[in-house]
XYZ file of C-alpha atoms in Angstrom:
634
model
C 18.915 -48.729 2.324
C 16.700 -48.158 -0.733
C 17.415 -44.634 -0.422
C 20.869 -45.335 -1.357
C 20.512 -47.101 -4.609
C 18.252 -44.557 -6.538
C 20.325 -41.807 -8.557
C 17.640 -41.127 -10.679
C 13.876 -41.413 -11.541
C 14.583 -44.419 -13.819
C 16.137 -45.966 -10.719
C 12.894 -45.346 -8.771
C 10.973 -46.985 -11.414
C 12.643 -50.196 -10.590
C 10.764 -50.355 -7.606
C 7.522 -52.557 -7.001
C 4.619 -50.437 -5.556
C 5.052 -52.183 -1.994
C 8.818 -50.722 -1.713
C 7.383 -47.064 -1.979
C 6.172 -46.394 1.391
C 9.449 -47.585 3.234
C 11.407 -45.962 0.538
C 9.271 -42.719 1.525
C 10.290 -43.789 5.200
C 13.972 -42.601 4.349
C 13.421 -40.157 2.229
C 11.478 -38.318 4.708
C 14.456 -39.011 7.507
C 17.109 -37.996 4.813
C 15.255 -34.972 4.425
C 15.692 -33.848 8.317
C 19.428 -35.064 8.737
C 20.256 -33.050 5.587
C 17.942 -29.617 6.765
C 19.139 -30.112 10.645
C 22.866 -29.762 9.382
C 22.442 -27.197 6.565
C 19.102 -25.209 7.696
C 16.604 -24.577 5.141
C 13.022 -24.951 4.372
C 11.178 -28.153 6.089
C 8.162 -28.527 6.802
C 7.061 -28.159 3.238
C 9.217 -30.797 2.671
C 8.455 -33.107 4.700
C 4.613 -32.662 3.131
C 6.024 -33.682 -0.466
C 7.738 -36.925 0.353
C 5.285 -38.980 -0.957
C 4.106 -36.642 -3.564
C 7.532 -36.246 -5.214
C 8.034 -40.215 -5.326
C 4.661 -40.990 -7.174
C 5.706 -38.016 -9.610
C 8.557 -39.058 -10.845
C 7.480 -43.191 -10.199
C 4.603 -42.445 -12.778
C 5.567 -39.318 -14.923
C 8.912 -39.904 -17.890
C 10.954 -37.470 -16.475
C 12.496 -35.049 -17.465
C 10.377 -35.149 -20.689
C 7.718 -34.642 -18.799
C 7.963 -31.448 -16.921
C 7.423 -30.838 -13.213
C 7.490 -27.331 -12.227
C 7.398 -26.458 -7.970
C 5.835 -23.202 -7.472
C 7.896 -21.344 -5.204
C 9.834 -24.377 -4.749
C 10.788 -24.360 -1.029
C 9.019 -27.895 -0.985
C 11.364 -29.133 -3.628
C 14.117 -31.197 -1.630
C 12.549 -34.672 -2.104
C 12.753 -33.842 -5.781
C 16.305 -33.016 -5.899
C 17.359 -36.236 -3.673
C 15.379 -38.581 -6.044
C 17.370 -36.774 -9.097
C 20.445 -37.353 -8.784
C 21.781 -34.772 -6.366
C 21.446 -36.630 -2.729
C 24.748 -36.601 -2.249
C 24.949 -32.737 -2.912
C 22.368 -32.186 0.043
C 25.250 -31.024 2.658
C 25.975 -28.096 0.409
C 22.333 -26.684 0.261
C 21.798 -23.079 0.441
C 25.654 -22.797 0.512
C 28.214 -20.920 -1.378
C 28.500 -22.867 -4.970
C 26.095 -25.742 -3.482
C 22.645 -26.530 -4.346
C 19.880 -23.990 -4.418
C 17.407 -23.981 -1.955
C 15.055 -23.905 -4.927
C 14.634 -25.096 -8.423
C 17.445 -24.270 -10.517
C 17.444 -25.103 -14.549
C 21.457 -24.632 -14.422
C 21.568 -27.247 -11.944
C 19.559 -30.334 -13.092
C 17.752 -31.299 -16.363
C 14.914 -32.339 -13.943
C 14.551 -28.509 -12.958
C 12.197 -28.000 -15.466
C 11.362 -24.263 -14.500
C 13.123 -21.998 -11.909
C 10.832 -20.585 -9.695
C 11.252 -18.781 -6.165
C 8.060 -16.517 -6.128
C 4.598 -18.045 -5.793
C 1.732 -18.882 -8.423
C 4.155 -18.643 -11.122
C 3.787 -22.350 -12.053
C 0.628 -22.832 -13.868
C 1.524 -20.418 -16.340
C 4.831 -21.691 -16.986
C 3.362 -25.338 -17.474
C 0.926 -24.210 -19.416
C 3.485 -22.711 -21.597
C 5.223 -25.851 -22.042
C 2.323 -28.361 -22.653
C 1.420 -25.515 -25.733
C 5.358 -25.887 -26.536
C 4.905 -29.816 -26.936
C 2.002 -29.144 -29.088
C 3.349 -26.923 -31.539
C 6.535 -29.288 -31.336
C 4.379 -32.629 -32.258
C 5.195 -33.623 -28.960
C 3.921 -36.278 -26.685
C 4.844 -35.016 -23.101
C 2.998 -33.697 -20.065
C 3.593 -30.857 -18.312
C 2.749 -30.754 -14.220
C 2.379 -27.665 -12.203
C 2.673 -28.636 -8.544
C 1.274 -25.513 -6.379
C -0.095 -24.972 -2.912
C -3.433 -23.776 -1.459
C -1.725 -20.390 -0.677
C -0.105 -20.276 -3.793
C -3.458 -20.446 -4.868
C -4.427 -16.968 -3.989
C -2.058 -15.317 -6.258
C -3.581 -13.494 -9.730
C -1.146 -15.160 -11.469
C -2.610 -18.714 -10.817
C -6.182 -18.082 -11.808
C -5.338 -16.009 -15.159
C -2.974 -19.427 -16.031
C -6.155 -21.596 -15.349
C -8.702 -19.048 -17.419
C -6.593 -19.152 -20.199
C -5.742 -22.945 -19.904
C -9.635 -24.094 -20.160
C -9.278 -22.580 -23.629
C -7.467 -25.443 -24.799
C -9.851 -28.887 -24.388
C -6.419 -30.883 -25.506
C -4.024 -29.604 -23.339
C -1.539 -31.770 -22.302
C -1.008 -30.003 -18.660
C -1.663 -31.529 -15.088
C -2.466 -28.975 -12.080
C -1.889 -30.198 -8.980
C -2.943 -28.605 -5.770
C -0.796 -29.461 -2.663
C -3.132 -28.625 -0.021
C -1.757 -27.839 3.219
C -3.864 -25.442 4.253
C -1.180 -22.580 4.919
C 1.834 -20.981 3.357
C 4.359 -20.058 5.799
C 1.624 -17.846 7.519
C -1.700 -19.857 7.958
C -3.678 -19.590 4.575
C -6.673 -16.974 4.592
C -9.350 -15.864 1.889
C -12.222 -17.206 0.472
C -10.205 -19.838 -1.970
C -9.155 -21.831 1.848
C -12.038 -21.509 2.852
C -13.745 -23.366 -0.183
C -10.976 -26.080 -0.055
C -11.791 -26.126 3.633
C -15.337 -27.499 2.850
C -14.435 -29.893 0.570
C -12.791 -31.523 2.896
C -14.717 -31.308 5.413
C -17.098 -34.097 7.660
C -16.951 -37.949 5.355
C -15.847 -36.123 2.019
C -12.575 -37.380 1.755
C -14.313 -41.090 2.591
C -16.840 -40.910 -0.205
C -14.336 -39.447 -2.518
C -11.624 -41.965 -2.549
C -14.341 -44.854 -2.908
C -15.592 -42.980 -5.854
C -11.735 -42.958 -7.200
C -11.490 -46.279 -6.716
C -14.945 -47.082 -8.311
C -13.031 -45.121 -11.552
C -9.304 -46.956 -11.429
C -11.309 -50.533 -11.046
C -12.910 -50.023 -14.681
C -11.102 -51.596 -18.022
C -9.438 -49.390 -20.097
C -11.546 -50.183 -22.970
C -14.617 -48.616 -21.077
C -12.983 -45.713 -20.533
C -16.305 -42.907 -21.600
C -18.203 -45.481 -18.410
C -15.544 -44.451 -16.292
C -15.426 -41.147 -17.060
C -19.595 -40.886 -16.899
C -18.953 -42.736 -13.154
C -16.326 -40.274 -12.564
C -18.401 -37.264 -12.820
C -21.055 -38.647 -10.920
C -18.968 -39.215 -8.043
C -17.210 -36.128 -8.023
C -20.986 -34.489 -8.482
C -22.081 -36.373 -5.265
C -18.883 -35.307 -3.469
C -18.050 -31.388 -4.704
C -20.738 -30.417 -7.377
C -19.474 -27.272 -9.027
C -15.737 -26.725 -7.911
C -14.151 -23.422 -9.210
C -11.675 -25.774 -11.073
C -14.379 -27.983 -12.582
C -15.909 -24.141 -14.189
C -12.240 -23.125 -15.195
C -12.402 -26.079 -17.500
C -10.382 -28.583 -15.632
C -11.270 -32.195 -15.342
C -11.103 -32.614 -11.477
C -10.028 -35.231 -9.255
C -10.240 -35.495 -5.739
C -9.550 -34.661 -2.674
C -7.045 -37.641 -1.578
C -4.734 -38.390 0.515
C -1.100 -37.216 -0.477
C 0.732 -39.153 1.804
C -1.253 -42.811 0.500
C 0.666 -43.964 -2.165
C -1.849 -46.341 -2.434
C -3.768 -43.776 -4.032
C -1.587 -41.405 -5.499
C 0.374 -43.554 -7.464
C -2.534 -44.970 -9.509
C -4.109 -41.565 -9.619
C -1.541 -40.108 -11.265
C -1.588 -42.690 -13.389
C -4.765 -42.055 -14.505
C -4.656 -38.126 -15.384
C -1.107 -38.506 -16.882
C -3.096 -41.411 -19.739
C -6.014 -38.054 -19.857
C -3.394 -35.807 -20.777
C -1.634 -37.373 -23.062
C -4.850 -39.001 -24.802
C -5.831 -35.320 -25.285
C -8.601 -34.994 -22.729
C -7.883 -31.361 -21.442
C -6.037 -29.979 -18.070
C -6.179 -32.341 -15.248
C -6.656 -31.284 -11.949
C -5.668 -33.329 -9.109
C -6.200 -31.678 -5.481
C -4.377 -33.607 -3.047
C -4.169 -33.015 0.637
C -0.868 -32.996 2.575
C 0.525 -31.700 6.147
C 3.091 -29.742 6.592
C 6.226 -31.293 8.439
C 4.470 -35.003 8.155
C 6.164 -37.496 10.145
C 8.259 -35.236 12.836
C 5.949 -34.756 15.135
C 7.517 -31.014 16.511
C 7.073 -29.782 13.211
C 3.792 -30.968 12.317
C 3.045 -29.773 15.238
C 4.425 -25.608 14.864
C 4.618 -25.933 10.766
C 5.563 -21.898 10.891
C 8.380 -22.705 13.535
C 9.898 -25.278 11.089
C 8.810 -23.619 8.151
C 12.697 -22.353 7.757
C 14.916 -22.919 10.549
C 18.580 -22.808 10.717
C 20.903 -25.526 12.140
C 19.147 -27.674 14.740
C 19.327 -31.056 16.704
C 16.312 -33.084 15.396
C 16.246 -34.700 18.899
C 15.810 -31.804 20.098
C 14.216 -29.547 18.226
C 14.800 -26.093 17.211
C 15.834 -24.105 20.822
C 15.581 -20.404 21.419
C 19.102 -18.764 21.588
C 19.704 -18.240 25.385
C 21.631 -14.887 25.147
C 19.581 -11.876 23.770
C 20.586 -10.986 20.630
C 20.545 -7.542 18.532
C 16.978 -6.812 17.616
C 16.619 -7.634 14.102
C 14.824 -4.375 12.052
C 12.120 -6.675 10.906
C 11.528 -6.901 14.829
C 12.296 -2.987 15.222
C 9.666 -2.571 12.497
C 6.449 -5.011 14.408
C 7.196 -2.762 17.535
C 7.118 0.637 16.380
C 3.962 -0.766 14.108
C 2.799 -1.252 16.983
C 3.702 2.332 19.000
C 2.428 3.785 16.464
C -1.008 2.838 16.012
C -1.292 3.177 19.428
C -1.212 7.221 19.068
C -3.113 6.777 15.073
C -6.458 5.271 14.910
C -6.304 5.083 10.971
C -3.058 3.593 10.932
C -4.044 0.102 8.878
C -0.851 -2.807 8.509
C -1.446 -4.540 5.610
C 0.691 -8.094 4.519
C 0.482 -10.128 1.422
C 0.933 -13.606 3.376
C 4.487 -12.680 5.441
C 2.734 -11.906 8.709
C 5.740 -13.638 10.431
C 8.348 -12.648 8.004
C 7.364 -9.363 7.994
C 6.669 -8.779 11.701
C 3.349 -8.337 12.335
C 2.441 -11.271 14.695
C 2.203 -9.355 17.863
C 0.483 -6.104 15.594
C -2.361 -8.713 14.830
C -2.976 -9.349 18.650
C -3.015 -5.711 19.676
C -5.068 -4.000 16.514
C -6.950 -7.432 15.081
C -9.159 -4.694 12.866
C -6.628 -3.096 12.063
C -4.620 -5.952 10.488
C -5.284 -7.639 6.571
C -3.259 -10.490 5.660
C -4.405 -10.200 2.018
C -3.089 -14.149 0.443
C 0.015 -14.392 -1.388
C -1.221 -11.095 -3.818
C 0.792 -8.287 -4.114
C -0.433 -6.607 -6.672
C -3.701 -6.454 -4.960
C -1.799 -5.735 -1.462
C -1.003 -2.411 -3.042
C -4.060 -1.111 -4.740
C -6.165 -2.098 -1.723
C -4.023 -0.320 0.224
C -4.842 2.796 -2.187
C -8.428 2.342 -1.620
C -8.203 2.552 2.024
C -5.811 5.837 2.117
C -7.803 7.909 -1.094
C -10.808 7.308 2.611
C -8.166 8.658 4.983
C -6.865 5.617 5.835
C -2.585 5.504 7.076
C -2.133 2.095 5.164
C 1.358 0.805 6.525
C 2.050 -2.194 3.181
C 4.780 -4.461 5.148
C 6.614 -6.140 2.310
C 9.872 -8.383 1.397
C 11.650 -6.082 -1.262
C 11.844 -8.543 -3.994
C 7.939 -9.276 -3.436
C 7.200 -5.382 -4.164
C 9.122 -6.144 -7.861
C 5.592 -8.313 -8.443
C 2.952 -4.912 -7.948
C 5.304 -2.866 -9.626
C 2.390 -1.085 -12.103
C -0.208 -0.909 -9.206
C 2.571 0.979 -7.309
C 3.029 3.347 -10.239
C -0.264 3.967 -11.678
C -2.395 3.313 -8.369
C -0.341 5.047 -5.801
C 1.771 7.878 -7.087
C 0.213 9.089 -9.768
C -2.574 9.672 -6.706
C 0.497 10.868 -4.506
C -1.430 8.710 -1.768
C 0.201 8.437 2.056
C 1.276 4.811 1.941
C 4.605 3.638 3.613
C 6.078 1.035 2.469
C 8.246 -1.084 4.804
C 10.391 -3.053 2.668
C 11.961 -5.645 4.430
C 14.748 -7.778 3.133
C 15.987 -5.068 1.216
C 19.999 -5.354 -0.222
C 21.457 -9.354 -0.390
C 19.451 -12.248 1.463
C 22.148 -15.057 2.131
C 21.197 -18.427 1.324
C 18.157 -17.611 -0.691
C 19.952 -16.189 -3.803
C 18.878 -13.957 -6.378
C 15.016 -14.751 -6.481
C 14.946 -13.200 -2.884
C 17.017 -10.705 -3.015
C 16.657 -6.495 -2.705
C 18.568 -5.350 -5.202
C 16.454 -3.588 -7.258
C 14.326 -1.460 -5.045
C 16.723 1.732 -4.712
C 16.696 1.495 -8.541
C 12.927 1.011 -9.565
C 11.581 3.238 -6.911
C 13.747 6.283 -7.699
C 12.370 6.846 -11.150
C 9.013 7.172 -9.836
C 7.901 10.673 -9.874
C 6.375 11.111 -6.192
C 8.085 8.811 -4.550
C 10.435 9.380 -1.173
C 13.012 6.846 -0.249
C 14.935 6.040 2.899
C 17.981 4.023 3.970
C 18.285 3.447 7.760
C 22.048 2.872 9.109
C 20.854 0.920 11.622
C 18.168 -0.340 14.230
C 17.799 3.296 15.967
C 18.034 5.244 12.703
C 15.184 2.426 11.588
C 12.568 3.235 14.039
C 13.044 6.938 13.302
C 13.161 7.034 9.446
C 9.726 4.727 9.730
C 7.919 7.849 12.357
C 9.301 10.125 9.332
C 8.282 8.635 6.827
C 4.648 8.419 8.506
C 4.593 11.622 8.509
C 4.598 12.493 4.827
C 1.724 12.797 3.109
C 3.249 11.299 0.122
C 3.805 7.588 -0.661
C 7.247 6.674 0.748
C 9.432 3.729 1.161
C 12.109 2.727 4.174
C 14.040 -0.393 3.499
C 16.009 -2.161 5.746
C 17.860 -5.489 5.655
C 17.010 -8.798 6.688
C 18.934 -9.798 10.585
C 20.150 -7.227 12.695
C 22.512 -4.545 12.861
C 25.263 -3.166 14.731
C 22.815 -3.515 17.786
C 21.956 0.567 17.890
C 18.979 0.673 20.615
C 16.406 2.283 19.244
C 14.546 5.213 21.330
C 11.252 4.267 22.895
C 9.432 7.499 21.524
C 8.258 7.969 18.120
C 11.356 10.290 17.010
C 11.324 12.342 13.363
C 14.673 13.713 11.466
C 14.982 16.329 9.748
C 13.234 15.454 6.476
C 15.645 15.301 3.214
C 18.733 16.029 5.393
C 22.094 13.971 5.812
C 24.001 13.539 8.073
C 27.764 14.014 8.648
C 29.296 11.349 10.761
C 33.084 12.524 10.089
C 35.028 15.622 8.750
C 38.293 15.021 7.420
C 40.716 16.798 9.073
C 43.171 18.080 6.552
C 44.015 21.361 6.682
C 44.630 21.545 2.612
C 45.288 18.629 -0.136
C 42.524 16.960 -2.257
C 40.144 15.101 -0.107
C 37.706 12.276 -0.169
C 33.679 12.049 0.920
C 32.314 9.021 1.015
C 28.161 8.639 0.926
C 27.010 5.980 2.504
C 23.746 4.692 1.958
C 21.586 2.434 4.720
C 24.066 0.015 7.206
C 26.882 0.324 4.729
C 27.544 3.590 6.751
C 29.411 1.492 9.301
C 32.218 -0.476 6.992
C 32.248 3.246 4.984
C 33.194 4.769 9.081
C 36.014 2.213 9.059
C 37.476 3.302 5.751
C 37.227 7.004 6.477
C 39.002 6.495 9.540
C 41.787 4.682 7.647
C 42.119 7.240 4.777
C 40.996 10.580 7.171
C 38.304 11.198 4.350
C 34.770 12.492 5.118
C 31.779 10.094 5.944
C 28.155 11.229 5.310
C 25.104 9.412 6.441
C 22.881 9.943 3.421
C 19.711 8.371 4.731
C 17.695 9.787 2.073
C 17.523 8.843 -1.391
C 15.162 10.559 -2.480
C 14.698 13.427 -1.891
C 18.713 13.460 -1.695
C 20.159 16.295 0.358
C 21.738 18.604 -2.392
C 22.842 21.318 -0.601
C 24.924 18.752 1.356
C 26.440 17.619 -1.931
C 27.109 21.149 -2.860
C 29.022 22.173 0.542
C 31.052 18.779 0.342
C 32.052 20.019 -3.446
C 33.220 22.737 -2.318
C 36.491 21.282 -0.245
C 36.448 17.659 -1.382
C 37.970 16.708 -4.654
C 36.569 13.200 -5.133
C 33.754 11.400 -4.077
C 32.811 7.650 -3.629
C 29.493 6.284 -3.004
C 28.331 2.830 -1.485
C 25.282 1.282 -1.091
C 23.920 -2.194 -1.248
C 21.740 -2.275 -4.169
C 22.335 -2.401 -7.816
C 24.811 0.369 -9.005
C 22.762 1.241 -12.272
C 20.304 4.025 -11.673
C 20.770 3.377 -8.009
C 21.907 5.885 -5.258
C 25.036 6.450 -6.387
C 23.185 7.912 -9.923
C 21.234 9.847 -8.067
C 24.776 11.565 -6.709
C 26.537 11.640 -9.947
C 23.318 13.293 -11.540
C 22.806 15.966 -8.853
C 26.518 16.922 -9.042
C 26.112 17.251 -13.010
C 22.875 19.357 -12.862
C 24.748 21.886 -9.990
C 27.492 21.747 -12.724
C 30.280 20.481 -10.692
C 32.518 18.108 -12.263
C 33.833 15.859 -9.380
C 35.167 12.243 -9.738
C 32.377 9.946 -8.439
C 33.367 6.139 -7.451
C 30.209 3.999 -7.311
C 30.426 1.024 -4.971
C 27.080 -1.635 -5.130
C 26.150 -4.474 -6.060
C 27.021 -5.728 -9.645
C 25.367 -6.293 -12.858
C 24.963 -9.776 -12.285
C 22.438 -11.993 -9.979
C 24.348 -12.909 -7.128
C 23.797 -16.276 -6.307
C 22.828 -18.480 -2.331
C 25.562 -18.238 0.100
C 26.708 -16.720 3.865
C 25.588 -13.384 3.534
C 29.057 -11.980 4.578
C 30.705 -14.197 1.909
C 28.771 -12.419 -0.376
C 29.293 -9.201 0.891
C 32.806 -9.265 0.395
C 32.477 -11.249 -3.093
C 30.975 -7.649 -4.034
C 33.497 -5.728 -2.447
C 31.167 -3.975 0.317
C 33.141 -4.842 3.228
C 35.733 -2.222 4.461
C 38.459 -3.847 3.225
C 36.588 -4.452 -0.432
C 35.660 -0.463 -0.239
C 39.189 0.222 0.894
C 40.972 -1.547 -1.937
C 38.208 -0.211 -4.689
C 39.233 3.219 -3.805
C 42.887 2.533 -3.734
C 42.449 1.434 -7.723
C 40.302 4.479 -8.919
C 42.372 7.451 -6.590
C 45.613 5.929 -5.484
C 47.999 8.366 -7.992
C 45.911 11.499 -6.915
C 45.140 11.116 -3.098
C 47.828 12.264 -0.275
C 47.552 8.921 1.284
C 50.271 6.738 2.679
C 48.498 3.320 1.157
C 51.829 1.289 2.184
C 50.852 2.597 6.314
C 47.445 1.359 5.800
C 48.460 -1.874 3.923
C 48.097 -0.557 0.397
């Protein structure tokens, strides 16, 4: 196996050209044994098998950079580098990250986890090698979809600046994301590539690699001509780039010698290269290439088989709680509006597409614009519904400040994903949301228990004619069945869900914050202490605070977001400003990214299981509380 004998890039070098394509073979097959055991991202992939061999065959890596943007199509890259054998641990506690990590490899140029970050960071480092006197490249690999972010085109605007950059763009088109790829951008790439384009390119390429190197200005004269006959004007070709392509991405034949070619530009000083190659998504299993989305993430699977359906029904998950009462209620609002930045199926909105097909905008991989457009349409009387991953909303942080609550417009945000994702670390997870949105003069937030509780803080929340976030976790709950009508509560009000029943003695309340109500139950069952269902962050119920204060001693507070200026802050400042002095424990997530692993690993890593909140109290109020800790374990 060829496979078997490269540990590195310098390895891979050893190679002759005509051992690439069967070394691709089992790379590709390595790839799906290694996702089928582990789960994890594949069909992107399996697109980059071919791509990530001819990078690191032709570029001196690691001194020249490679950066993945996103970097879910990254596995190749990691096998060829060194860390093949590390594949079974992907994703997993202390194993490899399911995307680029500088911690874990030299060859991880750039971490990266959200899209259209990579231009800019490349950019950054080919001006670095500059400054430095130094003769490297730097590569940004990023999609088509990718290619709709901001982020990408104010990288390239500012990158044309510089006619000696040593920086190589290239475009791994696809032609979707994990949803299929929309907007004007696709639809450009689309042409290119459509009718006997790629034919006539490629024979122009090869016109351009046949020439000598010493008549390098006729090449590039016969170059430009080509690419004028083939795509006359390309947006990159205006942003200053010298453009190549399309071409194949899985013909090594032509990408190795391609490569070759804008790797000698850059580093003869001839400006950002631009190489547009085109790819497919789950290449060489056929049941992937043929449902891309299906594959685009899927847990443990037989490859013979294919990714099954689980025969039992399972808890709803909220994200599927959220698509139907999307869906319920824009049956009784006409000016309800769902709005995605690229996460139609991630988000839930696959079935609310079918039913309201006007009333849905899957707005590209741009978040920032996701949330002012949504402004535009509500400041008309629109009900703009922004579905979005928690970590995602991070990215339009200013729009959501200075374009929707300084307005005070009606927009709910529906922030999936919110508290700790599993196995795709810290780039993905909610942490931060509780935090960042409670500063923000204007703003309501809610924290669902579970499924039920979901579906009715959403109908609230609708109903507020103020911008207002409900976030809920990725997966399901404790498998509460929501109510088929469109259900309110009572608007900044808690909830007690048990009274301690000592007669006299200090006492306990616990506040618990979104599904960490249920593990919070189990503890106040164990220690006879209060448990309140806060379900509102902001505004917090006060006068619940103050009645608790009255006959409880000490207070602890749990939630699964960051402890600083999170929930719990919101408690411990609302007790100060009624001037009541009470002990506050504050249970959350650390000051520290927590890393890829089982999400209930994590959980208790934290301490935010019952038996995590159970001992954390025991520390801060075992000398003061009446509580026989040895009876309970303690």
């Amino acid at each position: 196996m060829t496979l078997d004998s490269i540990h590195s890039p310098a390895d891979l070098k050893k190679l002759s050209r005509d051992e690439l394509p069967s070394l691709a073979d089992e790379l590709r097959q390595f790839v799906l044994d290694s996702v089928s055991q582990t789960g994890g991202h594949l069909s992107s992939n399996l697109g980059t098998v071919e791509l990530s061999i001819a990078l690191h065959y032709v570029f001196d890596t690691p001194a020249d950079r490679i950066v993945w943007d996103v970097g879910h199509q990254s596995y190749p890259h990691k096998i060829l580098t060194g860390r093949r054998e590390q594949m079974k641990t992907l994703r997993q506690f202390d194993g490899l990250a399911g995307f680029p990590r500088r911690s874990e490899s030299e060859y991880d140029a750039f971490g990266t986890g959200h899209s259209s970050t990579s231009i800019s960071a490349a950019m950054g480092m080919a001006r670095a090698f500059q400054t430095l006197g130094e003769h490297q490249v730097a590569v940004a690999v990023i999609g088509d979809s990718a290619m709709t972010g901001g982020m990408a085109f104010e990288a390239m605007n500012n990158a044309g600046v510089y006619d000696d950059l040593p920086l190589v763009v290239i475009l791994n088109d696809n032609d979707m994301s994990i949803s299929p790829a929309v907007g004007a951008l696709n639809r450009h790439l689309a042409r290119l590539l459509s009718g006997n384009i790629y034919s006539a390119t490629k024979k122009g390429i090869d016109s351009v690699l046949s020439i000598a190197p010493p008549l390098r200005e006729f090449a590039k004269r016969l170059e430009d001509h080509a690419k004028g006959m083939v795509s006359p004007s390309t947006i990159f070709q205006e942003f200053g780039f010298n453009y190549f392509g399309p071409i194949d991405g899985h013909d090594l034949d032509a990408l190795v010698p391609m490569l070759q070619n804008v790797r000698r530009l850059a580093i003869e000083g001839r400006g950002p290269q631009f190489l547009h190659v085109v790819t497919r998504k789950g290449q060489g299993y056929e049941l992937a290439e043929a449902d891309p989305v299906l594959y685009h993430g899927p847990s443990k699977f037989n490859p013979d088989e294919g990714v099954k359906k689980p025969t039992a029904p399972a808890n709803k998950t909220f994200t599927q709680v959220f698509g139907e009462w999307l869906c319920d209620m824009a049956n009784t609002d006409p000016l309800l509006i769902g709005i995605t930045p690229a996460m139609r199926e991630g988000s839930g909105l696959v079935e609310f597409e079918k039913q309201f097909p006007n009333r849905y905008y899957d707005v590209g991989i741009a978040e920032q614009h996701a949330v002012t457009f949504a402004a535009g349409m509500a400041c008309e009387g629109m009900k703009p519904v922004v579905a979005i991953y928690s970590t995602f909303l991070q990215r339009a942080y200013d729009q959501l400040i200075h374009d929707v609550a300084i307005q005070d417009l009606p927009i709910l945000f529906a922030l999936d994903r919110a508290g700790l994702v599993g196995a795709d670390g810290a780039t993905h997870a909610g942490s931060y949301d509780i935090a960042f949105l409670r500063c923000i003069p204007n703003m309501l937030i809610m924290t669902p228990s579970d499924e039920a509780e979901c579906r009715d803080l959403l109908t609230t929340a609708y109903h507020q004619n103020h911008p207002s976030a409900v976030r809920y976790p990725r997966g399901a709950g404790v498998g509460a069945t929501p109510s088929k009508e469109l259900r309110t509560v009572p608007f900044g009000k808690a909830e007690l869900r048990r009274k301690s029943s000592a007669a006299s003695g200090q006492r306990i309340a616990i506040l618990a914050f979104g599904t960490l109500l249920y593990p919070a139950l189990e503890v106040g069952e164990q220690l006879n202490a209060t448990v309140a269902n806060m379900r509102f962050v902001k505004p917090l119920d006060v006068e619940l605070l103050k009645t608790l204060a009255q006959d409880h001693d000490y207070f602890v507070t749990i939630e699964d977001g960051v402890i600083q200026g999170g929930a719990g802050s919101a408690c411990l400042e609302a007790l100060a400003a009624m001037g009541l002095n009470r002990p506050l424990l504050q249970l959350g997530l650390p000051d520290s990214f927590i890393e890829h692993g089982d999400y209930k690993l994590l959980m208790t890593n934290c301490g935010l299981n019952a038996e995590g909140i159970l001992k954390s109290i025991h520390e801060r109020f075992s000398a003061v509380l009446p509580v026989n800790w040895a009876a309970i374990g303690k």
